[in-house]
mmCIF file of C-alpha atoms in Angstrom:
data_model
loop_
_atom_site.group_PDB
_atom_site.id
_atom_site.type_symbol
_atom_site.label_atom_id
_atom_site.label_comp_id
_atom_site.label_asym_id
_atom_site.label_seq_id
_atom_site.Cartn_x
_atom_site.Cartn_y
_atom_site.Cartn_z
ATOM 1 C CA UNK O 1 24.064 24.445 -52.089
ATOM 2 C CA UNK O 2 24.592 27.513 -50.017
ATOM 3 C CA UNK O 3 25.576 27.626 -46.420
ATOM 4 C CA UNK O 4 25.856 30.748 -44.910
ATOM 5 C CA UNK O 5 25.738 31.672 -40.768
ATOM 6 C CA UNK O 6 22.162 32.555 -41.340
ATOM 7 C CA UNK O 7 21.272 29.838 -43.000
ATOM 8 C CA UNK O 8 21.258 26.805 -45.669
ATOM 9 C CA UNK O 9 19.721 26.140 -48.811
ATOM 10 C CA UNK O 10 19.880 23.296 -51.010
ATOM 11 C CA UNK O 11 18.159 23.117 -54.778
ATOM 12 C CA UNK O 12 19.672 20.087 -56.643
ATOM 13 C CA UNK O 13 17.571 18.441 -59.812
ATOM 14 C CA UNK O 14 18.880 15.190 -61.946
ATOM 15 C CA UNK O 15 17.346 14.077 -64.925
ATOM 16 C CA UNK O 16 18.136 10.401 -64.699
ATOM 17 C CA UNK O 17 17.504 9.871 -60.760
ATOM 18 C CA UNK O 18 18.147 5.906 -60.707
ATOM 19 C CA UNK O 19 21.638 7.176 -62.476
ATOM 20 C CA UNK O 20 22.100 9.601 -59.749
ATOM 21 C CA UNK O 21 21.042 7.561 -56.967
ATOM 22 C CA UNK O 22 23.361 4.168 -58.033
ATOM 23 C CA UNK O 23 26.363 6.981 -58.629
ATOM 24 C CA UNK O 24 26.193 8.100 -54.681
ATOM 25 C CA UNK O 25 25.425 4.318 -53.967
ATOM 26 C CA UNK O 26 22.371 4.996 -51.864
ATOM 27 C CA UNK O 27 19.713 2.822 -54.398
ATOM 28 C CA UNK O 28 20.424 0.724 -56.993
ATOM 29 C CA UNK O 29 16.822 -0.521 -58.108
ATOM 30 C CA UNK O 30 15.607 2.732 -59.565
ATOM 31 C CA UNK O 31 15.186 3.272 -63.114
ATOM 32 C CA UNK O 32 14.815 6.472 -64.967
ATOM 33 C CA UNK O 33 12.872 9.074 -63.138
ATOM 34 C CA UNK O 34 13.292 13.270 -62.800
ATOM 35 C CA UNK O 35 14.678 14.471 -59.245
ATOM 36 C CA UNK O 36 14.344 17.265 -57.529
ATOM 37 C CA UNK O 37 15.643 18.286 -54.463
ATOM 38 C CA UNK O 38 14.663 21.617 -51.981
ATOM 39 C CA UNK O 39 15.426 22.271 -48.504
ATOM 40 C CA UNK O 40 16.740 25.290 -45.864
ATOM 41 C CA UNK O 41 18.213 25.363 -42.657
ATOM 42 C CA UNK O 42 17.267 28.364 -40.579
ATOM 43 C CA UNK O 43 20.567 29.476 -38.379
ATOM 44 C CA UNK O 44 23.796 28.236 -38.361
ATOM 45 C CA UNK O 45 23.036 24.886 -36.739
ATOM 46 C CA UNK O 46 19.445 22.625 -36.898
ATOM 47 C CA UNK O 47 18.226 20.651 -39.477
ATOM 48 C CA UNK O 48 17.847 20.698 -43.226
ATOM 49 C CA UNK O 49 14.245 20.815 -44.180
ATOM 50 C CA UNK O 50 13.207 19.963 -47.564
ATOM 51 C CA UNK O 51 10.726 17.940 -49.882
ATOM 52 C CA UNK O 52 12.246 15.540 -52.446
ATOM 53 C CA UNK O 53 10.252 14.376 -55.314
ATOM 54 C CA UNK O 54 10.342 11.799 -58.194
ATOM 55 C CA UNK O 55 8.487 11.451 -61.352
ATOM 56 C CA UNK O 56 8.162 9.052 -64.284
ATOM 57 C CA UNK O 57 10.522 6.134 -62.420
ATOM 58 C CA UNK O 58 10.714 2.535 -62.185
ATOM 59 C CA UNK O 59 11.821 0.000 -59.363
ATOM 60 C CA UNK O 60 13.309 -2.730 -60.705
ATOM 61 C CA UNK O 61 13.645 -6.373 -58.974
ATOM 62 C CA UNK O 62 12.893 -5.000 -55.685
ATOM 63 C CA UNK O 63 12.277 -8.158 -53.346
ATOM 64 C CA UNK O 64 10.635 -6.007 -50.719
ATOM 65 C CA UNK O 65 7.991 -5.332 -54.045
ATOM 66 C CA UNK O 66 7.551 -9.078 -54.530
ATOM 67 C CA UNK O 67 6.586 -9.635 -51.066
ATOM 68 C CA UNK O 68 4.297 -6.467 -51.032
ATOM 69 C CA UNK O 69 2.453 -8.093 -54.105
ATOM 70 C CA UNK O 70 2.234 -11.398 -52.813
ATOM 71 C CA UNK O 71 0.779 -10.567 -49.203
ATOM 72 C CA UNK O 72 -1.940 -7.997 -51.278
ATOM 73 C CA UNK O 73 -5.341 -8.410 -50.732
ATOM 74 C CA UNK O 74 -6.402 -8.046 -54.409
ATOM 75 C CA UNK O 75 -4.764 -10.745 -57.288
ATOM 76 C CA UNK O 76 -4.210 -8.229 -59.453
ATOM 77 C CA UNK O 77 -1.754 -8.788 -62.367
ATOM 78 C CA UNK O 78 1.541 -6.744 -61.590
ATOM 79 C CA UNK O 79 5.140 -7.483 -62.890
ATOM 80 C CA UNK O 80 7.202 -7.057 -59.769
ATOM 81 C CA UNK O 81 10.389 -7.210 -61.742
ATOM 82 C CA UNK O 82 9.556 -3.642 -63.406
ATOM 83 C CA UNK O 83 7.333 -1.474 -61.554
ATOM 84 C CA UNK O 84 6.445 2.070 -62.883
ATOM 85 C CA UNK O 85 5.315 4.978 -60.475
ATOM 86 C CA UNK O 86 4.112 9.058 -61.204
ATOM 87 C CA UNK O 87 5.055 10.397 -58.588
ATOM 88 C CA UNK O 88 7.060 10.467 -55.189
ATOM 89 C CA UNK O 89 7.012 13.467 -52.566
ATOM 90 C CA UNK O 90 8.601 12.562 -49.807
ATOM 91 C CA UNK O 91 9.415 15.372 -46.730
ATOM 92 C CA UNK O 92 12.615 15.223 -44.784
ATOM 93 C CA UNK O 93 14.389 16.607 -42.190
ATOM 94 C CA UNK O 94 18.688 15.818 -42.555
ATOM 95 C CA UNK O 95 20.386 16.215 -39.205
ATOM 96 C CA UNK O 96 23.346 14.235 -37.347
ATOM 97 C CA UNK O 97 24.056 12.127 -40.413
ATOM 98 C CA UNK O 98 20.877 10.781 -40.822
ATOM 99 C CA UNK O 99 17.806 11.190 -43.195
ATOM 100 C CA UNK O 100 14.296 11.054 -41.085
ATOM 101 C CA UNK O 101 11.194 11.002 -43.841
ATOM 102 C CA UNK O 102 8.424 12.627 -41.962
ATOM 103 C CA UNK O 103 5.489 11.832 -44.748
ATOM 104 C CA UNK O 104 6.087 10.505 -47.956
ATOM 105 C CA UNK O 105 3.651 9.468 -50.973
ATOM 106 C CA UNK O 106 4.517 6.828 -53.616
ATOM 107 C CA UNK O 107 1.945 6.776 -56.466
ATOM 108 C CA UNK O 108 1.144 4.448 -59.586
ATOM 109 C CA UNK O 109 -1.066 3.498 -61.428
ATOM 110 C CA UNK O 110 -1.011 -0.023 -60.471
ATOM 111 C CA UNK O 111 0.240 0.558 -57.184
ATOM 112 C CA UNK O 112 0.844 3.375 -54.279
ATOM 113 C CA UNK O 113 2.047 3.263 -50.806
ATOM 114 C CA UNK O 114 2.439 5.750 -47.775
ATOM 115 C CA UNK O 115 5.351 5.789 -45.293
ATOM 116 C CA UNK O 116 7.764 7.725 -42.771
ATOM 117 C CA UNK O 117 10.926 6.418 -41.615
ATOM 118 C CA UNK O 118 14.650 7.169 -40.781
ATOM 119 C CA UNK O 119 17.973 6.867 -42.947
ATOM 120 C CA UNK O 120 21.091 6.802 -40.540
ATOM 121 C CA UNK O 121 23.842 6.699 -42.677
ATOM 122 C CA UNK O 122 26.595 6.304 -40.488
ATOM 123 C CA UNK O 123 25.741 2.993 -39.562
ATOM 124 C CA UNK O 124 23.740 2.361 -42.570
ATOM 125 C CA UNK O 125 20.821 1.242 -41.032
ATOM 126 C CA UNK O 126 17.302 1.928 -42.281
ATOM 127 C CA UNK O 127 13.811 1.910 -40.235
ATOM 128 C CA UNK O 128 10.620 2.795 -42.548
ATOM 129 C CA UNK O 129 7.153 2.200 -41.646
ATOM 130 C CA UNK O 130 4.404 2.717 -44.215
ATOM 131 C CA UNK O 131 1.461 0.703 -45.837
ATOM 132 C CA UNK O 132 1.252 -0.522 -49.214
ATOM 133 C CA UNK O 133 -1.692 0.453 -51.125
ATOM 134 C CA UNK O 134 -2.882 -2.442 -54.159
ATOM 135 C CA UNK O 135 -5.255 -1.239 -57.096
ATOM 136 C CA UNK O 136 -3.720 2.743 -56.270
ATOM 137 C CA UNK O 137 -6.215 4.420 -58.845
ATOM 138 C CA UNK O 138 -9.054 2.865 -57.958
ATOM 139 C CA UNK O 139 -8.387 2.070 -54.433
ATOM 140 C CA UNK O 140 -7.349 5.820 -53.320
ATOM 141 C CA UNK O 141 -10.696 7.299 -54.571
ATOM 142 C CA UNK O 142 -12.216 5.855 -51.392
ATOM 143 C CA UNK O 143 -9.807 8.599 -49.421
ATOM 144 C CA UNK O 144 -10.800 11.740 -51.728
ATOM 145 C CA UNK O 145 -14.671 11.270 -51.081
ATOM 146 C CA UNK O 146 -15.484 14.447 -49.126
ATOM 147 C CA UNK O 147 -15.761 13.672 -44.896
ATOM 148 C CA UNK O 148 -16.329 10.155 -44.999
ATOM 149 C CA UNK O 149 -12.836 10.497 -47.047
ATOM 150 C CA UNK O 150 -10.677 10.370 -43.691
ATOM 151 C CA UNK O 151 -12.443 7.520 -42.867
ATOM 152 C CA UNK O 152 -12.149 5.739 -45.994
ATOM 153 C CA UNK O 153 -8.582 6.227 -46.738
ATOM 154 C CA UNK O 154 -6.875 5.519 -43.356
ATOM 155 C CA UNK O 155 -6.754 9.042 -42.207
ATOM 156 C CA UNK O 156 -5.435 10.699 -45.274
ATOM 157 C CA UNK O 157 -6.798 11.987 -48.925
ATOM 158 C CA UNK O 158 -3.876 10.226 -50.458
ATOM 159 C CA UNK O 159 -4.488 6.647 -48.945
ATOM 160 C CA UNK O 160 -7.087 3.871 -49.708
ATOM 161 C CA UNK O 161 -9.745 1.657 -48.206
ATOM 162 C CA UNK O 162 -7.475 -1.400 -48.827
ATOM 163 C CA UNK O 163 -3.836 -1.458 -47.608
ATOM 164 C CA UNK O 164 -1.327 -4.027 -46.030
ATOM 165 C CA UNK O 165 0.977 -2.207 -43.230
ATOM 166 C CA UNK O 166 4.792 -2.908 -43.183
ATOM 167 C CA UNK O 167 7.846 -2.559 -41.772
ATOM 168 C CA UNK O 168 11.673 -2.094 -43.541
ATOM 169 C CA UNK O 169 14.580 -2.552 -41.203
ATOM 170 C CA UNK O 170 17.851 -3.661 -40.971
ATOM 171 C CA UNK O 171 21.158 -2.952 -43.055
ATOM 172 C CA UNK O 172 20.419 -0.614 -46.207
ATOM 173 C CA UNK O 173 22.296 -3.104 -48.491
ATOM 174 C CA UNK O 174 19.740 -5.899 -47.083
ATOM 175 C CA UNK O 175 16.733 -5.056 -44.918
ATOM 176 C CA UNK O 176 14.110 -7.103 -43.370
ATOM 177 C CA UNK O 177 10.367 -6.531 -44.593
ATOM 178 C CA UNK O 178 7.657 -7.548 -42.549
ATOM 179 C CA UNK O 179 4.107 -7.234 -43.222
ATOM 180 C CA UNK O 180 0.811 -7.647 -40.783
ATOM 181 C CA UNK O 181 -1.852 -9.480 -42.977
ATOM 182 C CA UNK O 182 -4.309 -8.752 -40.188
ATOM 183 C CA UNK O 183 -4.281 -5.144 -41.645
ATOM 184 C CA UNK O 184 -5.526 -6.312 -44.739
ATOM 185 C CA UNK O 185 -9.001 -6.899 -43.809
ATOM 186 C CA UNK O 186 -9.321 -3.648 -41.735
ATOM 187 C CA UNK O 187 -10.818 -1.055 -44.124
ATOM 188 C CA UNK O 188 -9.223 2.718 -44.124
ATOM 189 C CA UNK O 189 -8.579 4.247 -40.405
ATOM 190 C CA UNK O 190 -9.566 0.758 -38.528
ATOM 191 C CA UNK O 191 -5.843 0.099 -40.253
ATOM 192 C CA UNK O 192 -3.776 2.202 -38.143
ATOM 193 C CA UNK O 193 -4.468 -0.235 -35.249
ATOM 194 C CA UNK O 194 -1.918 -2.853 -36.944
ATOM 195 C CA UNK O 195 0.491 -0.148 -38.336
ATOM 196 C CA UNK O 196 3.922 -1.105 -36.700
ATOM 197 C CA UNK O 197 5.635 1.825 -33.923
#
């Protein structure tokens, strides 16, 4: 980490992320998983602007992932206790203690989601919004089919024609989930009408 008057810049990697993330007691329901961390600051005061991303990671015994699972659309056969994901790019923005997520992708195999939220870690409260995308292979080809893509997927390449919208908030050490069911039968864009604000 550098921090100079004309700027800031922050490139931090770990190989073992859930390690890393249960030291600084932020997350304790990763497992595994590469980290790395970039962002700047322009000038000696704004934000810290930067992309995080996660490979080759499980979450393990998440209860917000049991719900997810349960309120899904598709039956699919998932173990919630031990899910594995590819790949997470999130971007952020770190200013005044707190952690907003501007766009972020989680992808699997089995399952993907899409969400944007705020961290504030002085009061430890968290606020994400996102929806949770079942079958995430086969479901997300819907959003790369050229034009009718956009329509498909809810607005973006990297979503799907079915999704269930949610809602994290509350303490970070025990957050509320809600989900809208209603969202579940409204294929890719039509969605956005039950995302939560």
């Amino acid at each position: 980490y550098r921090d100079t008057p004309s700027g800031a810049a922050l490139d931090a990697r770990a190989e073992d992320a859930g390690d890393l993330l249960r030291f600084l007691d932020l997350y304790t329901r990763v497992g595994g998983g590469g980290l790395a961390i970039t962002a700047a600051r322009q000038g000696p005061g704004g934000p810290l602007v930067g992309e995080a991303v996660m490979a080759d990671f499980s979450i393990m015994n998440e209860p917000a992932v049991e719900q997810a699972i349960a309120s899904s659309p598709t039956r699919e056969r998932i173990d919630p206790k031990d899910l594995s994901f590819e790949r997470m790019v999130a971007r952020f923005r770190l200013a005044d203690d707190a952690i907003t997520i501007d766009e972020a992708l989680l992808r699997g195999q089995s399952v993907g989601a899409t969400f944007n939220g705020r961290f504030d870690l002085n009061r430890s409260l968290v606020t994400i919004n996102g929806t949770y995308l079942p079958a995430y292979a086969f479901n997300n080809v819907f959003g790369r089919v050229p034009v009718l893509g956009r329509v498909l997927g809810g607005g973006s390449r990297e979503g799907g024609l079915i999704g269930v919208t949610f809602r994290v908030e509350g303490d970070l050490d025990s957050p509320g989930v809600y989900f809208n069911p209603l969202s579940a039968v409204a294929p890719g864009i039509f969605r956005k009408i039950f995302e939560f604000r």
